Short mmCIF file of C-alpha atoms and ligand atoms in Angstrom, two decimals:
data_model
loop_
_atom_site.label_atom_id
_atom_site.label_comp_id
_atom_site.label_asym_id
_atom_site.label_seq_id
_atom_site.Cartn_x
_atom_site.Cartn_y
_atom_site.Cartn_z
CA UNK J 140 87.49 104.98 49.74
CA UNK J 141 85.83 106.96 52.17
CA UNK J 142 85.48 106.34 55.92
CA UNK J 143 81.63 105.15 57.03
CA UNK J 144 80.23 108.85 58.42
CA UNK J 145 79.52 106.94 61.32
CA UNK J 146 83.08 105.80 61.92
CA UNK J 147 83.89 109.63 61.55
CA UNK J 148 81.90 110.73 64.37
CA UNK J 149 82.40 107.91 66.44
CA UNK J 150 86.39 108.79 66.06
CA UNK J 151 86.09 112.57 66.01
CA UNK J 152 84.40 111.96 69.58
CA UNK J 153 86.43 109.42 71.23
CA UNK J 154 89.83 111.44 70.21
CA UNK J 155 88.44 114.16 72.24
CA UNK J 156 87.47 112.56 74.96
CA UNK J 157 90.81 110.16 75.02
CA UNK J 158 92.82 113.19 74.59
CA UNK J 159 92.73 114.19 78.18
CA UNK J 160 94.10 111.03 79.42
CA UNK J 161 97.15 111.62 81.59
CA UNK J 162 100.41 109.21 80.51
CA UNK J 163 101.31 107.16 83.24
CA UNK J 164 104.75 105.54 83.94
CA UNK J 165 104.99 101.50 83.35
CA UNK J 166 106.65 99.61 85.85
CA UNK J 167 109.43 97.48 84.77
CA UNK J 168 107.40 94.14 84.61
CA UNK J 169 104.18 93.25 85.89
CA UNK J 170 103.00 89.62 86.12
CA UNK J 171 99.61 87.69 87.69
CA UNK J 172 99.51 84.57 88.40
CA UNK J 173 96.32 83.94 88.99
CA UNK J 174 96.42 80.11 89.26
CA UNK J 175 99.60 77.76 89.79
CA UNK J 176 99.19 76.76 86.11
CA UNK J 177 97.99 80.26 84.76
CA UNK J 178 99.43 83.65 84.76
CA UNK J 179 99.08 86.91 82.88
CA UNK J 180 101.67 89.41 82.05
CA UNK J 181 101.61 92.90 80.27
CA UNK J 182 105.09 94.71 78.38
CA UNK J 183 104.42 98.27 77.77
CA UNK J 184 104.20 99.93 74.65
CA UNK J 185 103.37 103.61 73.85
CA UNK J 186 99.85 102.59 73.41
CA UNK J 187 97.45 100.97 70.67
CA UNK J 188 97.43 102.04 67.17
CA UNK J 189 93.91 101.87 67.13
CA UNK J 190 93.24 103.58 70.50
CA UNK J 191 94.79 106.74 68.88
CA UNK J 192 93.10 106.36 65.71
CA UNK J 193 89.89 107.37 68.22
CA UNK J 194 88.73 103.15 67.64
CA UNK J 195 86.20 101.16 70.15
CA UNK J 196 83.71 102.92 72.13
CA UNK J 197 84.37 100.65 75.30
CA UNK J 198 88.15 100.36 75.53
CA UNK J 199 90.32 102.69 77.82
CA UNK J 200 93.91 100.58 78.30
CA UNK J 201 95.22 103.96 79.31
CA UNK J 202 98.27 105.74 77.41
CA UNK J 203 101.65 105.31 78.63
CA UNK J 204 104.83 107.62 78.08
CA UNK J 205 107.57 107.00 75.54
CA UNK J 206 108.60 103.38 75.90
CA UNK J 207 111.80 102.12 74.73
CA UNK J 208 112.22 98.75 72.93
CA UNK J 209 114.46 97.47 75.60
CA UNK J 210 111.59 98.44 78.06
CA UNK J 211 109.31 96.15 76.15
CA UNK J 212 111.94 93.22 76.23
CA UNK J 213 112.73 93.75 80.20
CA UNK J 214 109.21 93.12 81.10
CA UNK J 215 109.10 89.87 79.08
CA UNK J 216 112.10 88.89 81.14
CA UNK J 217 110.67 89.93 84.09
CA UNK J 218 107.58 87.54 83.34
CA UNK J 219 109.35 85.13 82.40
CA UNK J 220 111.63 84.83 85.33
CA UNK J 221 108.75 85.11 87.45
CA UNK J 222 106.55 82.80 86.83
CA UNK J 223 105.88 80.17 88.79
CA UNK J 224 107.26 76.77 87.90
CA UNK J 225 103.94 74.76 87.65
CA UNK J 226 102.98 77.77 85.08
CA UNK J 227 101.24 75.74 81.95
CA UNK J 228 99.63 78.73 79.92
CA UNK J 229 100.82 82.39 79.62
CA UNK J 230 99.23 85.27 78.58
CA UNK J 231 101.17 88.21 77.60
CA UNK J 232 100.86 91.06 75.51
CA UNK J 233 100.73 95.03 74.74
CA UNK J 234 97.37 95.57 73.16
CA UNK J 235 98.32 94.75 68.82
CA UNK J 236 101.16 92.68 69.73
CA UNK J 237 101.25 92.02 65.95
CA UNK J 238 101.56 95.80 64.88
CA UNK J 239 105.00 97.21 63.57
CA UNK J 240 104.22 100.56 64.95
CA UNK J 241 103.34 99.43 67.90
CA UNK J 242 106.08 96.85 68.73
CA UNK J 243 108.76 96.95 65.92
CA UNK J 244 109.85 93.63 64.21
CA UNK J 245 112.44 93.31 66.32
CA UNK J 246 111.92 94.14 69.92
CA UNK J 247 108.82 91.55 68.95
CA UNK J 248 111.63 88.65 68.05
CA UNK J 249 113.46 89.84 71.02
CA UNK J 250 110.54 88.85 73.18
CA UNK J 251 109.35 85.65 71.78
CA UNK J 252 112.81 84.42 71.67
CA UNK J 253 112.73 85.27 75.64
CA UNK J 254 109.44 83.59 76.02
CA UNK J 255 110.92 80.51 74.67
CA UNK J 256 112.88 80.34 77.89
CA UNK J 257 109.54 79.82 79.79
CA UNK J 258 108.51 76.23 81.67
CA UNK J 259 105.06 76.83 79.33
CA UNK J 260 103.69 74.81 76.84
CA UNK J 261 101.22 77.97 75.67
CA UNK J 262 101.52 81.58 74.72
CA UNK J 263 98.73 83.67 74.45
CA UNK J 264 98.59 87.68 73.12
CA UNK J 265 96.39 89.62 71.85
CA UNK J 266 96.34 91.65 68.30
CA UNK J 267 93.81 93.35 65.79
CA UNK J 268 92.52 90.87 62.66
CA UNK J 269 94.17 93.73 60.42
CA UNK J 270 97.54 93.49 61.58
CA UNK J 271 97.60 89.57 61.25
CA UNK J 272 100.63 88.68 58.31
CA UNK J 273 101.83 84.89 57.86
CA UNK J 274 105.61 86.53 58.18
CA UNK J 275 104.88 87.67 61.08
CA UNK J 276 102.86 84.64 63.23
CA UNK J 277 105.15 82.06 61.52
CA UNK J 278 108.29 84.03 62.93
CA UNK J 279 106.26 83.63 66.27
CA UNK J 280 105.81 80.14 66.35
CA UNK J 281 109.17 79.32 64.98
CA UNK J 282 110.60 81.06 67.75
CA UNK J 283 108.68 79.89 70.25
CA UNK J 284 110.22 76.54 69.78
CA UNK J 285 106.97 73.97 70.02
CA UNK J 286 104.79 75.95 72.30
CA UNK J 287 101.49 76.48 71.50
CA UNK J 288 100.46 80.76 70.48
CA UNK J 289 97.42 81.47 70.30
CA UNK J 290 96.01 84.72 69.09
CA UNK J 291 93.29 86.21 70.63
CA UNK J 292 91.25 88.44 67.95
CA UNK J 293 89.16 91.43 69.55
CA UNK J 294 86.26 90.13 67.08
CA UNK J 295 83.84 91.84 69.71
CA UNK J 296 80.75 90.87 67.28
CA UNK J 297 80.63 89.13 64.47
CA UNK J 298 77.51 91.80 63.27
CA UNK J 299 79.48 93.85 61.36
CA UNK J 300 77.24 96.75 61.50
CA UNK J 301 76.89 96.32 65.07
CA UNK J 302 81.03 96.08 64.88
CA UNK J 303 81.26 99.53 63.17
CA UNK J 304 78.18 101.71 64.37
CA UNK J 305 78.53 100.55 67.95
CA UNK J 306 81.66 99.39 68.51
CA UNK J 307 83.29 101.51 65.87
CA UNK J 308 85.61 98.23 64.39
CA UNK J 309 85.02 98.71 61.31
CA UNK J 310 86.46 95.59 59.91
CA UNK J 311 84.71 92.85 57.95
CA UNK J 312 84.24 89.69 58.78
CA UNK J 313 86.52 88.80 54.94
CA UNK J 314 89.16 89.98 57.14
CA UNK J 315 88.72 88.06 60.16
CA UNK J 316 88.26 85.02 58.39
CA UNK J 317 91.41 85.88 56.55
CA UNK J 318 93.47 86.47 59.65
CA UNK J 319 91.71 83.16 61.17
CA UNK J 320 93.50 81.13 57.87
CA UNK J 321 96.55 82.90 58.29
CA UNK J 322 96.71 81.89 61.98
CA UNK J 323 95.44 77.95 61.06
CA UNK J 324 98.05 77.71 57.91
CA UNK J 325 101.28 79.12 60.70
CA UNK J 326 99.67 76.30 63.37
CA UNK J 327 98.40 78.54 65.18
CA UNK J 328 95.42 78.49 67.65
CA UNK J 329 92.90 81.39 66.72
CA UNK J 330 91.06 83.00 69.41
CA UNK J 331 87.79 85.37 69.38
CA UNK J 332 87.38 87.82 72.01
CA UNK J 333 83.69 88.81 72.30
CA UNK J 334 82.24 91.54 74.51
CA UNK J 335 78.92 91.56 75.98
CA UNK J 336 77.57 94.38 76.55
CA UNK J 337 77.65 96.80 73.33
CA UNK J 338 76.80 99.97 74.00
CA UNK J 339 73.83 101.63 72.31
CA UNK J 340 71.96 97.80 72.54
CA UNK J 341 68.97 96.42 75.09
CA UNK J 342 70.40 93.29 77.10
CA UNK J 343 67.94 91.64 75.14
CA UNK J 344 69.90 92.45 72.08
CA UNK J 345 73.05 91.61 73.98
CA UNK J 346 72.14 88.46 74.79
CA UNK J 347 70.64 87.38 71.06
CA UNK J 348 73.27 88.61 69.17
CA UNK J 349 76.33 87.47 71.49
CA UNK J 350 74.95 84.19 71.46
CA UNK J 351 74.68 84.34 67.54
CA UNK J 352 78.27 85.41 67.54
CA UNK J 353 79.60 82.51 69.34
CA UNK J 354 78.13 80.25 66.74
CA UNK J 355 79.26 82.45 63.98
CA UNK J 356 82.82 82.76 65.15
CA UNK J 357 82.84 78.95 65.27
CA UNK J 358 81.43 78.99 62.01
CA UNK J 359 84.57 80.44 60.35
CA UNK J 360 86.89 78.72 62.23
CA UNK J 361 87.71 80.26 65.38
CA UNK J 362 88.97 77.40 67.76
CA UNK J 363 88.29 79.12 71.16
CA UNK J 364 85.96 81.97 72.29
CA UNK J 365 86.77 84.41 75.06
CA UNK J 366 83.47 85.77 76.35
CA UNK J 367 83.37 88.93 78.98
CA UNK J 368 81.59 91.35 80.42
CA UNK J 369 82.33 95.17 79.12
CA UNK J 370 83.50 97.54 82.16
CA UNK J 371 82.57 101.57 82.00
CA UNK J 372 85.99 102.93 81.81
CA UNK J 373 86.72 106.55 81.56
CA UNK J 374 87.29 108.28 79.01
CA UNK J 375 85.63 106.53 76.68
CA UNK J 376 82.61 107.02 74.50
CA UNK J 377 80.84 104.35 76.85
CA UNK J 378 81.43 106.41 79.66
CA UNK J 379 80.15 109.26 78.38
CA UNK J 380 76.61 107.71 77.43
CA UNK J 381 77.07 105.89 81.15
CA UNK J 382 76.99 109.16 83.10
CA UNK J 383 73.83 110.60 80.84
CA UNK J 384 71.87 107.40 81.25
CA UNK J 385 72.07 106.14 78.15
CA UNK J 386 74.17 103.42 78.90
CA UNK J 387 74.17 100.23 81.75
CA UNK J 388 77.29 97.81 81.33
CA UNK J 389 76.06 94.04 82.00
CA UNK J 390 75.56 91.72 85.15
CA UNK J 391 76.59 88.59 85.50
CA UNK J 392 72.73 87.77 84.41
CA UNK J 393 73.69 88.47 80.71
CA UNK J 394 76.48 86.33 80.64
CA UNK J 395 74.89 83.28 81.96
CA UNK J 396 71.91 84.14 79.61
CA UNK J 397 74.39 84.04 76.55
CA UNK J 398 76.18 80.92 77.58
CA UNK J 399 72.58 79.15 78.12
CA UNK J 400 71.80 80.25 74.91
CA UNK J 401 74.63 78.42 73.46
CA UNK J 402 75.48 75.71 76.12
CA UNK J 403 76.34 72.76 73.18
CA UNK J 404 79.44 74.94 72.51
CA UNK J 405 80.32 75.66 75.93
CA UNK J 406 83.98 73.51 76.32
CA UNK J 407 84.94 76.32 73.52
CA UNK J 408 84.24 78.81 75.38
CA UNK J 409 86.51 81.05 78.37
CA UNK J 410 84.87 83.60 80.44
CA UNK J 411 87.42 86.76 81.38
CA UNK J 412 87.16 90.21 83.07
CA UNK J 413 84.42 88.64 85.39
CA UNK J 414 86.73 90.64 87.99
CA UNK J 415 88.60 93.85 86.99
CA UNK J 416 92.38 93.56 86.35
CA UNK J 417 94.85 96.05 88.22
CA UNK J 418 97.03 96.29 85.13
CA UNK J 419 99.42 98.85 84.37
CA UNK J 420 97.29 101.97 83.20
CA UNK J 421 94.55 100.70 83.95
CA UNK J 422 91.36 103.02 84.03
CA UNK J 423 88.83 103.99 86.63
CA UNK J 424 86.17 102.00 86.17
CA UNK J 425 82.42 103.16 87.36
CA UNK J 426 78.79 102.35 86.96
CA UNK J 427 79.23 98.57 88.01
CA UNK J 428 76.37 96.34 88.14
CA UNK J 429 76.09 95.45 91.90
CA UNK J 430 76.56 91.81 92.98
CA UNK J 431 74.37 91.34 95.49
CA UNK J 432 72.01 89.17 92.96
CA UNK J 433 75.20 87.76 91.77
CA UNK J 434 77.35 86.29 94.46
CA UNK J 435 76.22 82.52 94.05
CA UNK J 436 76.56 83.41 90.07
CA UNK J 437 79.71 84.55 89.89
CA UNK J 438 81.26 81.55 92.26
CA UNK J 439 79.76 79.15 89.61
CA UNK J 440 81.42 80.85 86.75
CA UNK J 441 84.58 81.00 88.40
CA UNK J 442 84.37 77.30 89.28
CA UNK J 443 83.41 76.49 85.52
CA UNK J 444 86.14 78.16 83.99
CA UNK J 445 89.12 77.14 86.17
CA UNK J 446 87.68 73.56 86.08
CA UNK J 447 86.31 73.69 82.90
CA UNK J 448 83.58 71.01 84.15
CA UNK J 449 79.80 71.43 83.26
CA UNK J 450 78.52 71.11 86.36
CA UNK J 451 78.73 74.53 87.71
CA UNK J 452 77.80 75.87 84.87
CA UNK J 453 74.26 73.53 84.96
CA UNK J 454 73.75 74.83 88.22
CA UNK J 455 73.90 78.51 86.98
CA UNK J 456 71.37 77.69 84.15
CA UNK J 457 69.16 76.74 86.99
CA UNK J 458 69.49 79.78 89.27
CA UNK J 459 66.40 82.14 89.28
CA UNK J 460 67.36 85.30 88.09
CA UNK J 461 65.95 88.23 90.29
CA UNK J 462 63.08 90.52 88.61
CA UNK J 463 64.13 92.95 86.13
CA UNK J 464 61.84 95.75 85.01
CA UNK J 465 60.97 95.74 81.46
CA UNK J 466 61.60 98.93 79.44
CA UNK J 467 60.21 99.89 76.46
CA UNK J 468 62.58 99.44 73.59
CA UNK J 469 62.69 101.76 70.90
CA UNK J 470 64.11 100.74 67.80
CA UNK J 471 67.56 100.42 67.46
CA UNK J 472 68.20 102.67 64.47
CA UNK J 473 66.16 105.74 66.97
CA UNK J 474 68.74 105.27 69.65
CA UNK J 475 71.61 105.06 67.56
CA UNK J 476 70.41 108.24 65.92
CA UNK J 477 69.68 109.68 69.20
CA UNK J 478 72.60 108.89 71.02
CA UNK J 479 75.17 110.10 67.71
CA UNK J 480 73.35 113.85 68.32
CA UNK J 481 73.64 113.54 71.84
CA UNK J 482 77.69 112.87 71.51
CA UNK J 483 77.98 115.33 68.37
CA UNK J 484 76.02 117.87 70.20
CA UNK J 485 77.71 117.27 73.82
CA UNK J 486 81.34 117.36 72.17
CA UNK J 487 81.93 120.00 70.33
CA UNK J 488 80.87 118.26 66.34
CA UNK J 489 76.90 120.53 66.04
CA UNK J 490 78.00 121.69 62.58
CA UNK J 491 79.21 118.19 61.20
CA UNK J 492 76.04 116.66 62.90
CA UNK J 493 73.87 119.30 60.92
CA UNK J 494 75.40 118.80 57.92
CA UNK J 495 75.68 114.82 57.95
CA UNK J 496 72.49 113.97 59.96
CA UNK J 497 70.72 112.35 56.94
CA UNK J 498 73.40 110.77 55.52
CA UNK J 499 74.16 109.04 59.07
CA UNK J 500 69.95 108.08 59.19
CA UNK J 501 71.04 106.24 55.37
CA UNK J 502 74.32 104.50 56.63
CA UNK J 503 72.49 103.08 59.30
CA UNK J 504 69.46 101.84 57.47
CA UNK J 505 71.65 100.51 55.13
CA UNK J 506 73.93 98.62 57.77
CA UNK J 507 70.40 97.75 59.39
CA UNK J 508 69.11 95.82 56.50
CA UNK J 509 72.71 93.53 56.56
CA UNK J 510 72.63 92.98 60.73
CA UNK J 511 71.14 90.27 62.71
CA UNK J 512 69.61 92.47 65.01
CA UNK J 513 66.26 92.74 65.27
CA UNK J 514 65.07 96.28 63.22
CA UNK J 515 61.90 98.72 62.29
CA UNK J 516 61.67 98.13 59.05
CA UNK J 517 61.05 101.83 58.44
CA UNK J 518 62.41 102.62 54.84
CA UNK J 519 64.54 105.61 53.81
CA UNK J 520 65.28 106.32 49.79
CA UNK J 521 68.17 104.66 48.27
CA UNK J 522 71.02 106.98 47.87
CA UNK J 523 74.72 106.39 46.99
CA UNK J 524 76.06 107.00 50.37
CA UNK J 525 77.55 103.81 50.73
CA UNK J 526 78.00 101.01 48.65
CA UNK J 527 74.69 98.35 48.96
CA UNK J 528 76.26 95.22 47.88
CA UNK J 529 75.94 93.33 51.14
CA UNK J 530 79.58 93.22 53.15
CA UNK J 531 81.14 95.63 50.62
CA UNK J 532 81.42 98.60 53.04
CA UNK J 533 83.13 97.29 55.82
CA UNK J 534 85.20 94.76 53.35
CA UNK J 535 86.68 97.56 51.42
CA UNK J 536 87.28 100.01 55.05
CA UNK J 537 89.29 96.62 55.96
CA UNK J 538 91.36 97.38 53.29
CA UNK J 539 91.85 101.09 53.30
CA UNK J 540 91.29 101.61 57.09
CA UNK J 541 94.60 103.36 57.86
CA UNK J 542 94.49 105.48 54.75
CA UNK J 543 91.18 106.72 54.42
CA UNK J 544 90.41 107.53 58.22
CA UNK J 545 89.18 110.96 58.57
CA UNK J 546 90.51 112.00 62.03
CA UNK J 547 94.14 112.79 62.56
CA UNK J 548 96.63 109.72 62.70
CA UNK J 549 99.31 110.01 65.43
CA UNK J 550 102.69 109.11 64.82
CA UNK J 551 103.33 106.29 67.77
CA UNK J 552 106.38 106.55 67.04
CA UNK J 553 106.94 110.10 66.96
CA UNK J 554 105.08 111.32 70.26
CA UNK J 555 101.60 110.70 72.75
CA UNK J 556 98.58 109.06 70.98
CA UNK J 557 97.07 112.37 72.57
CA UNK J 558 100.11 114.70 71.51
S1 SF4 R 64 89.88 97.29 71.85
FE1 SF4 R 64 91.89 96.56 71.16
S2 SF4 R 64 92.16 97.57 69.14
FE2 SF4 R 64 90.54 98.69 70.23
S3 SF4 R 64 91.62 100.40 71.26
FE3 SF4 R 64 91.43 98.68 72.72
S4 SF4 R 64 93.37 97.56 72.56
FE4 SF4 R 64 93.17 98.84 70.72
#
């Protein structure tokens, strides 16, 4: 099975521009509380399998140097022992808490059995629908000892042509849904993180399609939502179209557009990243939407989500949102064309782009036809490129992801994601 030619670029692209990160040194532990009954902690890791693979055109977590299992457990203790007593939910992970490579089988026991020595009732982490196993959460929850874990999915969209030729996840929805059972049949709470904010789409896109997601997510079974704003961070492929105009990360205006767009399912719903997080490696961060417009806004979300009440959130519905000037929107299948020359062109990839430019114009016409964003209905011949039974392409990539990708895998546990 071969690897979406869009995928290819996408990954060729980000590698590059990832592979000048500089690794940083973790601290020991690092822990937030950020309300007496809330706190958020990070263990380091040598960095996310996915990250390396040259995955997600928005995320920069940073790279760190070699860490050492015992590292990884430390921190967890550190957390743990931190915390303060009145703590009721923890978050805490690496970025694919559930991936071997990432955080071996046992340094993961190691830390769940230490998180079972916590005063919380909840444990949150994060992982990728792909490296979801029933072995795996089951061992979790055992070990956790009644707590609630939850698993927060990076879903992003659930457009899964949006997911793969803007996000470059190309997973299927099959698989999320799969992971989402696997998660329900260890009792465990499934999560779906969703950004808005895609590059390569008009906020009025944004807003239309991140609503839809919310209701599709729910659809197949996700029990929460986590909803935030995407953040330019360097050295990634959003950055890149950020400092030639070609991208604008969100305002508080888009959220409060999606969650009026689906305020019936609002008590699922948890809004994050409204402010950036000093975490360990974290990335510069530029091009941010000013808040001037946005003070009164972004009190009101804050009050909504720490009190979870609707009030505040009613009273952002009714806040006039300042004058925006229209542009004129070209369709999404020219900008995605135009901005995959501009990136082949501006890194370094002229020759592939020359060779594969009509095949790319196919893939997305094809993924056009299965996405609920709005499209020119332009038509191009059909050609065997990809597979047209509806889901197929990204179904099958879910399944051969790791083996067919077409850019360089680094060993994680050999050397740097950028070595
Ligand atoms: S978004 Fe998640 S899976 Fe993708 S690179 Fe970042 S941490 Fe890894």
């Amino acid at each position: 099975m071969r690897m979406p030619l869009t995928t290819s670029l996408l990954s060729r692209v980000a590698v590059g521009i990832r592979s000048n990160r500089r690794e940083y040194i973790p601290p020991a532990g690092y822990l937030n509380q950020v309300t007496p009954q809330y706190a958020e902690a990070w263990f380091p890791t040598k960095g996310c399998f996915w990250d390396a693979m040259g995955h997600c055109t928005t995320c920069n977590y940073g790279v760190s140097v070699e860490v050492s299992p015992d590292q990884m457990v430390r921190a967890a203790e550190i957390a743990v022992d931190s915390l303060a007593p009145s703590t009721r939910t923890l978050w805490i992970s690496a970025f694919d808490t559930l991936h071997d490579r990432e955080v071996p089988p046992a340094t993961r026991r190691e830390i769940f059995a230490v998180l079972a020595r916590s005063p919380v009732d909840t444990i949150l982490t994060e992982a990728h629908p792909a490296s979801v196993r029933s072995e795996k959460v089951q061992e979790c929850v055992e070990l956790l000892d009644g707590r609630t874990f939850g698993i927060q999915l990076g879903v992003e969209t659930m457009d899964e042509f949006i997911r793969y030729a803007c996000v470059n996840k190309p997973y299927s929805n099959t698989l999320l849904a799969r992971a989402v059972d696997v998660i329900h049949d260890s009792d465990a709470v499934a999560y779906a993180n969703l950004i808005a904010g895609i590059p390569f789409l008009t906020e009025r896109e944004v807003v239309a399609q991140t609503a839809l997601s919310v209701r599709q997510a729910i659809s197949i079974g996700f029990d929460q939502i986590v909803l935030f704003p995407n953040h330019v961070k360097e050295h990634t492929i959003a950055f890149a179209l950020a400092e030639s105009n070609r991208y604008s990360p969100p305002d508080l205006w888009t959220i409060r557009d999606v969650l009026a767009a689906v305020s019936d399912l609002v008590s699922e719903i948890h809004l994050a990243w409204l402010d950036l997080k000093p975490h360990p490696g974290a990335a510069e961060v530029s091009f941010e939407p000013s808040r001037v417009s946005t003070k009164r806004l972004y009190d009101l979300l804050n009050q909504f989500d720490h009190s979870r009440s609707y009030e505040p959130l009613q009273e952002a519905f009714d806040l006039i949102r300042p004058h925006t000037q229209e542009c004129t929107e070209t369709s999404l299948k020219s900008r995605l064309l135009d901005g995959y020359q501009w990136l082949a062109r501006t890194f370094g990839h002229d020759h592939w782009w020359v060779e594969n430019e009509d095949k790319i114009a196919v893939e997305i016409q094809q993924g056009l036809s299965r996405s609920s964003v709005d499209h020119s209905t332009e038509s191009l011949p059909e050609t065997d490129v990809l597979p047209t039974r509806p889901g197929r392409v990204v179904e099958d990539l879910a399944l051969n992801i790791v083996d067919s990708a077409s850019v360089p895998v680094p060993d994680l546990t050999k050397g740097g994601a950028n070595g």
